[in-house]
Coordinates of C-alpha atoms and ligand atoms in Angstrom, one line a residue:
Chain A
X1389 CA -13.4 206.8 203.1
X1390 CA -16.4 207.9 204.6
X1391 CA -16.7 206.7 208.9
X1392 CA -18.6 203.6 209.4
X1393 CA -18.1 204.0 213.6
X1394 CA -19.3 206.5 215.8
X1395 CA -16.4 209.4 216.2
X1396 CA -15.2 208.4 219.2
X1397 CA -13.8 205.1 218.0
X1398 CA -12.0 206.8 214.7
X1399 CA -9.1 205.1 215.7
X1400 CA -10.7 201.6 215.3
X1401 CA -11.8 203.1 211.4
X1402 CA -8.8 201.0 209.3
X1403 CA -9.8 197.9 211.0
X1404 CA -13.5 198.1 209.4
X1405 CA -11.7 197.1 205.8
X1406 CA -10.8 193.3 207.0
X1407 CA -13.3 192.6 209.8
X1408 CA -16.7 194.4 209.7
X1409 CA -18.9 192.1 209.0
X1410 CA -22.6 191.7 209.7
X1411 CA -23.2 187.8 210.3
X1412 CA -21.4 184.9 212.3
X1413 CA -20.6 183.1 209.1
X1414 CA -18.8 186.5 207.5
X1415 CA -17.0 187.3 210.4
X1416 CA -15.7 183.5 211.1
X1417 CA -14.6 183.3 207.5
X1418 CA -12.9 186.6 208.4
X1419 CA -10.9 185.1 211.1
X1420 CA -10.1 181.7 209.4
X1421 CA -8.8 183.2 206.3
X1422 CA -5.9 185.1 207.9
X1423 CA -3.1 184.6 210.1
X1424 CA -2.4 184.3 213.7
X1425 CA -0.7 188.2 213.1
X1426 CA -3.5 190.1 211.8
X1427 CA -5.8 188.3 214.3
X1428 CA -3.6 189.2 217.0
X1429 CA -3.1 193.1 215.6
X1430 CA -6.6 193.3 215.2
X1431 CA -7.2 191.8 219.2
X1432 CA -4.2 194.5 220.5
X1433 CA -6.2 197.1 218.6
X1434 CA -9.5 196.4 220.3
X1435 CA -8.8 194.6 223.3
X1436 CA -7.7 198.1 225.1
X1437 CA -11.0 200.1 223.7
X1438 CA -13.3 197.0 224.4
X1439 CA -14.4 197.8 227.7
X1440 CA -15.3 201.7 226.2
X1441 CA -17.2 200.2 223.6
X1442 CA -19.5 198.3 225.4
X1443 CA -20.3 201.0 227.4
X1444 CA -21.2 203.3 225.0
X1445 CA -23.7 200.2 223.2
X1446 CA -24.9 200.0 226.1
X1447 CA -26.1 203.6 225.9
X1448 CA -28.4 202.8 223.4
X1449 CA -31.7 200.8 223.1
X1450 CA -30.6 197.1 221.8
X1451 CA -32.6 196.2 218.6
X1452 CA -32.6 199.9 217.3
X1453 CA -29.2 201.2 217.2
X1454 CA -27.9 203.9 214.8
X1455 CA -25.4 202.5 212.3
X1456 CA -22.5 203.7 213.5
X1457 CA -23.6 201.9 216.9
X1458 CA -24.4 198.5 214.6
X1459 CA -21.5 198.8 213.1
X1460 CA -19.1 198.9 216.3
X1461 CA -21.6 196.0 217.5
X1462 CA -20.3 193.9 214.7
X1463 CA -16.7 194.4 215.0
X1464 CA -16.8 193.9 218.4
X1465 CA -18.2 190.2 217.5
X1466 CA -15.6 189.9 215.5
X1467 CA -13.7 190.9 218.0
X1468 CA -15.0 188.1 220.5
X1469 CA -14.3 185.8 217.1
X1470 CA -10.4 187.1 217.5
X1471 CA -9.9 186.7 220.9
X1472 CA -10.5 183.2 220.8
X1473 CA -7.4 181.9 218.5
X1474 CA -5.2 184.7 221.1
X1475 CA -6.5 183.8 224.1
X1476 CA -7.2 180.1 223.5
X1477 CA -5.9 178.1 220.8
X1478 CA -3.3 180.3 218.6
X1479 CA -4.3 179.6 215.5
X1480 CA -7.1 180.8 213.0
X1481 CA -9.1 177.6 213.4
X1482 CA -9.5 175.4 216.2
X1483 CA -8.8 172.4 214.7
X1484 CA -7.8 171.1 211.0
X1485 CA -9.1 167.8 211.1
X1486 CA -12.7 168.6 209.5
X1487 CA -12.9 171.1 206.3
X1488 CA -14.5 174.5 207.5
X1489 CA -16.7 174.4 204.3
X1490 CA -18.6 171.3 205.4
X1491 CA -19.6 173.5 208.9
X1492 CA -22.5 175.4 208.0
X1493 CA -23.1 178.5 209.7
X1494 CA -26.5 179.3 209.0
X1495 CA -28.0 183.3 209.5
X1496 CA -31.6 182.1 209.5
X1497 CA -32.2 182.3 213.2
X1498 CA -35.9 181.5 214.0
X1499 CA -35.7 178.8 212.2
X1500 CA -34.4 175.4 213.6
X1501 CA -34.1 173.2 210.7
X1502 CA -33.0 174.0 207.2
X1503 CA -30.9 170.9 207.3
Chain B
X153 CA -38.4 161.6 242.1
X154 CA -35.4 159.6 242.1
X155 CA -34.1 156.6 243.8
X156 CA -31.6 156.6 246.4
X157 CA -28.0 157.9 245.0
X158 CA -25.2 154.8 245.1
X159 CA -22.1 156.8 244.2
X160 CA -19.5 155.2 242.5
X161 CA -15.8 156.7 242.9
X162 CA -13.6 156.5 240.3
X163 CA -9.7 156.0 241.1
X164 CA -8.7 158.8 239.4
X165 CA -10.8 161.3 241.1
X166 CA -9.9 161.6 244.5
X167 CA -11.9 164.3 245.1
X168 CA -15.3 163.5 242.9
X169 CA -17.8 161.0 242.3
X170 CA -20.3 159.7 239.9
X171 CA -23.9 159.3 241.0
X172 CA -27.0 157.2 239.6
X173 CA -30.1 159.0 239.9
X174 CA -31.8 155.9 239.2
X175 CA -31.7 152.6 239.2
X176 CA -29.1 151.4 236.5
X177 CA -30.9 149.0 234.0
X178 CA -28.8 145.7 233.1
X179 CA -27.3 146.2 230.2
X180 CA -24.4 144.1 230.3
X181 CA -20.3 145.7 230.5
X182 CA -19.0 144.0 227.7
X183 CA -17.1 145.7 224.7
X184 CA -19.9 147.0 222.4
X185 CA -19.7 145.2 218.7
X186 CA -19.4 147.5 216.0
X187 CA -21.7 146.1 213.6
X188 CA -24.4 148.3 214.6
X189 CA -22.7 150.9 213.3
X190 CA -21.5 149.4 210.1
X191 CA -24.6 146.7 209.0
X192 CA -26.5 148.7 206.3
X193 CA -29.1 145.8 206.8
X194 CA -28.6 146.8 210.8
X195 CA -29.5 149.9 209.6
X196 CA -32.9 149.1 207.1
X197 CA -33.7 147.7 210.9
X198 CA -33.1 150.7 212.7
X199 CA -34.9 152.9 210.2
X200 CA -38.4 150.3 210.4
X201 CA -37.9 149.6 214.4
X202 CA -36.9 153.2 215.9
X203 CA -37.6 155.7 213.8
X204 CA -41.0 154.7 212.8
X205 CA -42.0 153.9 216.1
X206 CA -40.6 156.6 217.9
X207 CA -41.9 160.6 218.3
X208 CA -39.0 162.8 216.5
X209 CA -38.6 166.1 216.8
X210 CA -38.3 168.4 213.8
X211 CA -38.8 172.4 214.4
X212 CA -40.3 175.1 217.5
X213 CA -43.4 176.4 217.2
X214 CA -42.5 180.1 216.7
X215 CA -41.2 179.1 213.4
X216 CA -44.6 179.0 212.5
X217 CA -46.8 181.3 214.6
X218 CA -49.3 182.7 212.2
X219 CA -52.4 180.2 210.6
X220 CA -51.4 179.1 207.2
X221 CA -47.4 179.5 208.2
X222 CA -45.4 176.2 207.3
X223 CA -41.5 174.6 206.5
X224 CA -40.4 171.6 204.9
X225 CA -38.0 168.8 206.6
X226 CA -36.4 166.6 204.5
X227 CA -36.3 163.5 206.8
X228 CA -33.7 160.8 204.6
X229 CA -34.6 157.7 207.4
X230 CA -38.4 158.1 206.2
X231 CA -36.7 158.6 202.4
X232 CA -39.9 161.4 202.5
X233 CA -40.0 165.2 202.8
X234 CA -42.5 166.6 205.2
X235 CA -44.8 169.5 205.7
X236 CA -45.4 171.0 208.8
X237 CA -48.1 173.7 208.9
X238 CA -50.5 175.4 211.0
X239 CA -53.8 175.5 210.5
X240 CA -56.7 178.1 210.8
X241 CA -57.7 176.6 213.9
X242 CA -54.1 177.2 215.1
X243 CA -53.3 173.3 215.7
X244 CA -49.9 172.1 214.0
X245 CA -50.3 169.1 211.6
X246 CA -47.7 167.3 209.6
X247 CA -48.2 165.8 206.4
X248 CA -45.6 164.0 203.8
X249 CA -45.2 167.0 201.1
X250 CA -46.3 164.7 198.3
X251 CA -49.5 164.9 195.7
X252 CA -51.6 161.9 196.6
X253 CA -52.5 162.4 192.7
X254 CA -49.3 161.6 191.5
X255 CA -46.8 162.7 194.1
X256 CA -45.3 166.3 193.2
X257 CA -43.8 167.9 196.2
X258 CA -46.4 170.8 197.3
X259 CA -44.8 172.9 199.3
X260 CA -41.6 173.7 196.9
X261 CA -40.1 176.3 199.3
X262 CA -38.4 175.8 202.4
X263 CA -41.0 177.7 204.6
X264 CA -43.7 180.3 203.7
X265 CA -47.4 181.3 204.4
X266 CA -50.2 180.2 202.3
X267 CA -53.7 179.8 202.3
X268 CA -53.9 176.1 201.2
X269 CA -51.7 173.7 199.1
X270 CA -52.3 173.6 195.6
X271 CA -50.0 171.2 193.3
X272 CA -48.2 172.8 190.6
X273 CA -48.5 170.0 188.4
X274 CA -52.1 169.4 187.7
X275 CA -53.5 171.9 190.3
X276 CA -55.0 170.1 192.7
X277 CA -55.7 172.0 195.9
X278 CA -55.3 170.7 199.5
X279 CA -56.8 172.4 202.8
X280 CA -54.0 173.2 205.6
X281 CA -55.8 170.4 207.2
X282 CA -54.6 168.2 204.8
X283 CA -58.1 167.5 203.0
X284 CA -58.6 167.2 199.2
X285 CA -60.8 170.6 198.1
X286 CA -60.2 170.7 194.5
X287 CA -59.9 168.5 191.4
X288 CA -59.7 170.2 187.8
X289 CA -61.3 168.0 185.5
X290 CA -62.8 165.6 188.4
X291 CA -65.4 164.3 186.0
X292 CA -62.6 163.1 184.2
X293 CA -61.4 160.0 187.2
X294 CA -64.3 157.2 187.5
X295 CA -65.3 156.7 190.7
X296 CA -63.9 159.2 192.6
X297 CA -64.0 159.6 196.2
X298 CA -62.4 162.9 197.4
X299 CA -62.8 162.0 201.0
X300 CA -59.9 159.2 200.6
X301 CA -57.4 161.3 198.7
X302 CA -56.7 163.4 201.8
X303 CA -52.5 164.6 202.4
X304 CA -50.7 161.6 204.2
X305 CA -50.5 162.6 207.7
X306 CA -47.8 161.7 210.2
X307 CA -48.9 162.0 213.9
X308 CA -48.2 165.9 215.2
X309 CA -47.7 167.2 218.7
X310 CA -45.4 169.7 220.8
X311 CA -43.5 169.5 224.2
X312 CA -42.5 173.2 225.4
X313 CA -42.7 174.3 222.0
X314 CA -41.1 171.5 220.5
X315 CA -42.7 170.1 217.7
X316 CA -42.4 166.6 217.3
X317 CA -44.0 164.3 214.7
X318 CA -44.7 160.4 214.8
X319 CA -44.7 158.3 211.3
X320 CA -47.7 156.4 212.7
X321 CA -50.8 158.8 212.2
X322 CA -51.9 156.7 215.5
X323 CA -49.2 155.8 217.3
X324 CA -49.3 153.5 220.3
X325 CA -48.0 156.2 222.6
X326 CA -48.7 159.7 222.8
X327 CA -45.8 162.5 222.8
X328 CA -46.2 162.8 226.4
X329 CA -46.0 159.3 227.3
X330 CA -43.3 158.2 225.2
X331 CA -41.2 161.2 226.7
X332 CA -41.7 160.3 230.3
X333 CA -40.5 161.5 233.3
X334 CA -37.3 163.1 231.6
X335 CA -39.6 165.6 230.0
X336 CA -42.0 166.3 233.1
X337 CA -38.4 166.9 235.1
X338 CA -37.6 169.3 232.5
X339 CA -41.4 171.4 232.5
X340 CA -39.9 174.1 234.5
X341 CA -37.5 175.6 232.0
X342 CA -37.9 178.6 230.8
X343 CA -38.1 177.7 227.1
X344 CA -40.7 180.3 226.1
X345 CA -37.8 183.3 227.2
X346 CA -35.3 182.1 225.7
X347 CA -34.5 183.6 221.9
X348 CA -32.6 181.7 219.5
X349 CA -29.3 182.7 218.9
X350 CA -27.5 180.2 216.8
X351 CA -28.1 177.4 213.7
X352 CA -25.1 175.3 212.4
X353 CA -24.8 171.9 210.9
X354 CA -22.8 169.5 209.3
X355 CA -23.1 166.0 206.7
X356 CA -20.6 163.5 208.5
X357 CA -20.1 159.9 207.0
X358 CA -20.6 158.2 210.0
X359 CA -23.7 156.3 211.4
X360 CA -25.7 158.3 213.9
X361 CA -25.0 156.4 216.7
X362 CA -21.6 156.9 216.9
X363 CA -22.5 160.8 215.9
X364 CA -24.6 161.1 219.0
X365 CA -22.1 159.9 221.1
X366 CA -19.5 162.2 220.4
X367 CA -22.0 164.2 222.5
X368 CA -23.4 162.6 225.4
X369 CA -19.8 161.5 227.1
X370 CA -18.0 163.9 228.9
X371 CA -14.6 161.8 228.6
X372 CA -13.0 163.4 225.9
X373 CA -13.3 167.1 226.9
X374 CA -10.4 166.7 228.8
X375 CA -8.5 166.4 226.4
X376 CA -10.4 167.3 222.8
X377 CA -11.7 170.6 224.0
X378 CA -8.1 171.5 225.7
X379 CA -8.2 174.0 223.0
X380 CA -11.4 175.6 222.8
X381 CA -12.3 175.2 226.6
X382 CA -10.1 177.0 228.8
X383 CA -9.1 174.7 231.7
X384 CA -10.3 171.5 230.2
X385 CA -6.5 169.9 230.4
X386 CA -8.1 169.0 234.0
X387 CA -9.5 165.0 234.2
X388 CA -11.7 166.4 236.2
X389 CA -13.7 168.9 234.2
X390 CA -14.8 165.8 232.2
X391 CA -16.6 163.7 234.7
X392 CA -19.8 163.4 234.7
X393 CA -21.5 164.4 238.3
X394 CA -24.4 162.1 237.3
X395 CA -26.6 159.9 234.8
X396 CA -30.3 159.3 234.7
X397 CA -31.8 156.7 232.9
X398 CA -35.8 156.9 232.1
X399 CA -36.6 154.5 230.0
X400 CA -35.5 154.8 226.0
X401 CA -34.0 158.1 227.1
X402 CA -31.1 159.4 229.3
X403 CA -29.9 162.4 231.1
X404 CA -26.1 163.4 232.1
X405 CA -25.0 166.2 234.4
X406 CA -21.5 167.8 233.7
X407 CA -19.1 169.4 235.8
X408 CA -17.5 172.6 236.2
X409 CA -14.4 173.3 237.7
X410 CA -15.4 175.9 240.6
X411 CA -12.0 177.4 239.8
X412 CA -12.5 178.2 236.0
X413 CA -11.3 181.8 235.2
X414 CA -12.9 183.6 232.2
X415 CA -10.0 184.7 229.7
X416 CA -9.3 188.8 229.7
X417 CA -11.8 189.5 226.8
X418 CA -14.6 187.5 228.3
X419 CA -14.0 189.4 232.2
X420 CA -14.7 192.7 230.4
X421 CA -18.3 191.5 228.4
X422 CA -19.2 189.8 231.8
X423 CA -18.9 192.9 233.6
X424 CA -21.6 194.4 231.3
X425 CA -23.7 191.4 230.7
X426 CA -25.1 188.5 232.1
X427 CA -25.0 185.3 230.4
X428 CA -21.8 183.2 229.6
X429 CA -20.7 179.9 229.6
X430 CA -19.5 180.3 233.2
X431 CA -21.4 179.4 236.3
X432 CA -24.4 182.0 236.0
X433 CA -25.8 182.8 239.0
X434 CA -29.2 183.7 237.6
X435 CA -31.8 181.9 235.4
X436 CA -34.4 179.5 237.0
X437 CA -33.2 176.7 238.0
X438 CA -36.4 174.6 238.1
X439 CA -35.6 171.0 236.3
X440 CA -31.9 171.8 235.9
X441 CA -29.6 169.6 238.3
X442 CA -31.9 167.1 239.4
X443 CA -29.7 165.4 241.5
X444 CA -28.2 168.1 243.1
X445 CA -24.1 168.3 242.3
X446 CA -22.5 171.3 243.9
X447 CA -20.3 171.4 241.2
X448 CA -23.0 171.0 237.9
X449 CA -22.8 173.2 235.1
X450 CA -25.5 171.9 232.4
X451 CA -27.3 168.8 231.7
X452 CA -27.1 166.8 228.8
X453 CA -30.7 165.0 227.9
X454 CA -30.4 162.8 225.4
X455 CA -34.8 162.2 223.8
X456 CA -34.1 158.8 222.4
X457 CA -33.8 158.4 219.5
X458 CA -31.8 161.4 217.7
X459 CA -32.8 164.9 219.9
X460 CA -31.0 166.2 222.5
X461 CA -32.1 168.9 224.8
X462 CA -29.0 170.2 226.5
X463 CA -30.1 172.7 229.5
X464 CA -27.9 175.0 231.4
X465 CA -29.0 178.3 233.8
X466 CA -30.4 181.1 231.2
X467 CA -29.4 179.0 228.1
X468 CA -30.1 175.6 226.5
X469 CA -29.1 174.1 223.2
X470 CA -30.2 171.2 221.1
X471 CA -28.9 168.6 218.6
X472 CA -31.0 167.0 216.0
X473 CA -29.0 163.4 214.9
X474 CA -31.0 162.8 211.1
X475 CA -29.6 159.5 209.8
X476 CA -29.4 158.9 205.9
X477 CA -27.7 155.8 205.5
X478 CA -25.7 153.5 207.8
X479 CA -22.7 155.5 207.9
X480 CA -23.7 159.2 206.8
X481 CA -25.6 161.5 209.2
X482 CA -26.7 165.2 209.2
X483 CA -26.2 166.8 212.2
X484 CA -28.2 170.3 213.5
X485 CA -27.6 172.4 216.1
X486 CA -29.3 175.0 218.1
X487 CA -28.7 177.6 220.2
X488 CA -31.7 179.2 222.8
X489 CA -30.5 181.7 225.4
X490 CA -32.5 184.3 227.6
X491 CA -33.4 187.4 225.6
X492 CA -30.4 190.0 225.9
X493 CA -31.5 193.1 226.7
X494 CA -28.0 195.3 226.2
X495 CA -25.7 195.3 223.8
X496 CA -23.1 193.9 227.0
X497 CA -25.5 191.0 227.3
X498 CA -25.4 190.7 223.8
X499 CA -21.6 190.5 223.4
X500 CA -21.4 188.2 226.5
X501 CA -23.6 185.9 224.8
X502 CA -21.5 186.2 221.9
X503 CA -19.1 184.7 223.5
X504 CA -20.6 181.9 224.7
X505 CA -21.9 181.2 221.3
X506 CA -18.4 181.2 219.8
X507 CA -16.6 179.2 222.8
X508 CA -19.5 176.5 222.1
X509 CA -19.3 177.1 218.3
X510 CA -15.5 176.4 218.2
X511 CA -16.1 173.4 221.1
X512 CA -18.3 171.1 218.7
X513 CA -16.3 172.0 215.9
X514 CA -13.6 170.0 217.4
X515 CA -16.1 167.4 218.1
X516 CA -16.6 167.1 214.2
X517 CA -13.4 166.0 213.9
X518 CA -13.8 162.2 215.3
X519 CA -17.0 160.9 214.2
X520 CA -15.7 160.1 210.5
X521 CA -11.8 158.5 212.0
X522 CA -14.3 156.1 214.5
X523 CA -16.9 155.3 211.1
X524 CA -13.5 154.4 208.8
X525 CA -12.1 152.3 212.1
X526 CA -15.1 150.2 212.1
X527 CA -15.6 149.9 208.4
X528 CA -12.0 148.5 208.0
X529 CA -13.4 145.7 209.9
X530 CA -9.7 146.3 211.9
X531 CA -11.1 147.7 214.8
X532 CA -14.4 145.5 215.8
X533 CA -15.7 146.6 218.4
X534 CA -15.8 149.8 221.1
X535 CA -14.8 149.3 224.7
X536 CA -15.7 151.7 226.7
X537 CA -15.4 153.1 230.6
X538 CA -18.0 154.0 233.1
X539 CA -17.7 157.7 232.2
X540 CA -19.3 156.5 228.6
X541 CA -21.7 154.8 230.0
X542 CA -24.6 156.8 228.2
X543 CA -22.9 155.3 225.1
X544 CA -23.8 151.9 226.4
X545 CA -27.7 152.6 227.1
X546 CA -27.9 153.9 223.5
X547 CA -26.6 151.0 222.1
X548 CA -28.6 148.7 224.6
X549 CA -31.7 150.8 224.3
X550 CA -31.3 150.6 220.2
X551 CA -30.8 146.6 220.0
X552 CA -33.5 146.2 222.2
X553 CA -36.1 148.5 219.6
X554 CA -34.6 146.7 216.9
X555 CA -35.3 143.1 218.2
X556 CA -38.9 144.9 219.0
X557 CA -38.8 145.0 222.7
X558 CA -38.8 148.6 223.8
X559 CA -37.4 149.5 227.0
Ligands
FES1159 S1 -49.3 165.3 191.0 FE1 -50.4 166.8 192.1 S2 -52.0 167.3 190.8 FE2 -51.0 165.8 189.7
FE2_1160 FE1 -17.3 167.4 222.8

């Protein structure tokens, strides 16, 4: 397997499989489509690198990042999509009483309607 | 700007009170019947005595920046898509996206760029200013008088880059005028710097009333939102500090708990950015908090009859409340916040998008159990409390447009 993050977070490399993804829709799906123990392994796993990876975006010009950098970017959303079912509610989804299928998440930002 | 401040203390909050930042209009305290939300002939009411005579808004101008750049709304309460375009002048018209010849849809697409409308069906062409150019075969129609066979226009104009359009081509009140005083108090916001960061919606089968106010009462958060807001198990996160009426529309300022602790992963992004759903310190404050509350953190303005313009410091969000029948509703969010310029702003944001994200999910969850309630005919009408009391000028406001009076 080839490295999708920049070396210095090779130890974050077998999480890429499950939960790099490079929209809000993917990366929700991600976390309500598992369980409460691969979203927590996946928070443990991150949670102690999180404040080194935010430094070393920050070392870089927002809006033109290399892909490695995008890449960590995007698991560290998913990240912020993990740590809310840990640190908040303990479970994938915050609630069951409306289908997650009829909440669309649309990616077309810049546009308003689309309804 | 606004009258004196009676507060009114609640007996469950020692330590808080609700203001009025104007006068209160009478609008009775009884238990609110349910048949507005049920009547399908309440609702063929509605659809001729609010939405046709009230401005709605329907996209932001940078959707559309360049001349000839347009999208399509399908608006189900006018039973009519619509086409909003710009022109080469660079003014912002919208038409109803139907042939006058024999109604094909023009614009086919959701949004584009194009130099003019030309139907697919028999190829008549239409000028982004809605006039009839072209006819194939005009010698073949007796009489013909181009000049009248124009696009249908619906009355266009924008508020901080909001567009709004009017079913009236000449409606009584302009955009400005119908908005009031809510919008001038709002002016100061710095809508052009904020970038848009999120787009979600949702179908729910229950009128749009009852959608709406699963929004503009801060009741339930305490106990709803215990799971997506951290520290909302507190009565007193969900008091409102203060309600504003102006006319038709309404305005409600939340609370926040002074003492609300970001969780572990939010501390970190905050360390490197600067937005979040915690008290910022930063942002311009012009036209948020009106009436003042130490303790505000954003306020809820509710643009009669289906927009919301929810404004906090550095971000703002909206609601769009599109009705389709009496009991089935499409509701659109939005998500503005100031430009990030990091990737730590960016994750901060994130963040907030998600806390907000997973908030109004749960708020999805009661609009449809209220609809079947009052359908049942069991349940037959809503009684509600003084912290719901933006429910109450809704309901008022709407009766009143229905029986054609309009407050
Ligand atoms: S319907 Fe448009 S040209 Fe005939
Ligand atoms: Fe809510």
């Amino acid at each position: 397997m080839s490295a999708r993050l920049p070396n210095a977070f090779a130890d974050l490399e077998p999480l890429c499989e499950y939960w790099l993804h490079d929209t809000e829709a993917a990366r929700n799906r991600a976390r309500i489509s598992t369980d409460m123990p691969r979203i927590r392994a996946f928070y443990d796993a991150v949670m102690p690198r999180f404040d080194a990876i935010i430094q070393h975006l920050n070392g870089f010009p927002l809006g033109a990042l290399p892909a490695a950098e995008e890449n960590l970017l995007n698991l560290a959303f998913s990240f912020v999509e993990a740590s809310a079912p840990v640190e908040r509610f303990n479970s994938p989804i915050v609630t069951k009483t409306f289908p997650p299928e009829r909440f669309i998440i649309h990616e077309d930002l810049g546009r308003s309607g689309g309804w | 700007m606004n009258a004196p401040q009676s507060p009114v203390r609640f007996p469950f909050s020692p330590r808080h009170a609700m203001k009025f930042g104007t006068p209160v209009p009478d609008m009775g305290s009884g238990p609110i019947p349910a048949e507005s939300v049920t009547s399908p002939a309440y609702f063929e009411r509605e659809r001729e005595q609010i939405f046709k005579q009230a401005w709605l808004q329907v996209g932001r101008v940078e959707e559309i920046p360049n001349p000839g750049d347009y999208f399509t709304r399908e608006l189900h309460v006018f039973k009519s898509n619509i086409v909003v375009v710009r022109g080469k002048d660079g003014a912002v018209r919208a038409f109803h996206n139907m042939c006058t010849h024999r109604g094909m849809a023009l614009a086919t697409e959701s949004c584009g760029n194009t130099r003019g409308f030309t139907c697919e069906f028999h190829g008549w062409g239409f000028g982004l200013d809605g006039s009839l150019q072209a006819v194939p075969a005009i010698e073949s129609f007796p009489d013909f008088d181009k000049s009248k066979l124009g696009l249908k226009a619906l009355a266009c104009d924008t508020w901080n880059g909001f567009i709004f359009v009017h079913w009236n081509p000449q409606p009584a009140q302009t955009l400005a005028e119908f908005m009031g005083q809510l919008a001038k108090d709002m002016d100061g916001f710095p809508f052009d710097k904020c970038q848009h960061i999120a787009h979600y919606t949702a179908r729910v089968k229950a009128n749009w009333k009852l959608c709406i106010d699963a929004f503009q009462e801060a009741y339930h958060a305490t106990y709803l939102h215990r799971h997506a807001i951290p520290g909302a198990g507190d009565l007193e996160l969900a008091l409102p500090t203060s309600v504003r009426f102006y006319g038709p529309h309404r305005s409600v300022s939340c609370w926040l708990k002074t003492d609300i602790q970001p969780t572990p992963a939010e501390a970190i992004a905050y360390k490197h950015g600067h937005f979040g759903f915690v008290k910022a310190d930063e942002g311009d404050s012009r036209g948020l908090n009106p009436s003042g509350d130490e303790s505000w953190w954003f306020d809820i303005n509710v643009f009669f009859p289906n927009f919301f313009c929810d404004l906090g410091r550095g971000w703002y969000f909206t609601y769009n409340f599109w009705p389709v029948s009496e009991n089935d509703t499409i509701w659109n969010m939005n998500i503005y916040q100031v430009q990030a310029d990091t990737a730590g702003d960016r994750l901060a944001q994130e963040f907030t998008r998600i806390v907000l994200r997973d908030t109004v999910y749960e708020d999805m969850s009661t609009m449809e159990y209220s609809q079947k309630a009052f359908d049942s005919g069991v349940i037959t009408e809503q009684t509600i409390g003084d912290t719901e009391i933006a429910m109450r000028h809704q309901y008022w406001v709407a009766d009143e447009w229905v029986n054609g009076r309009r407050p």
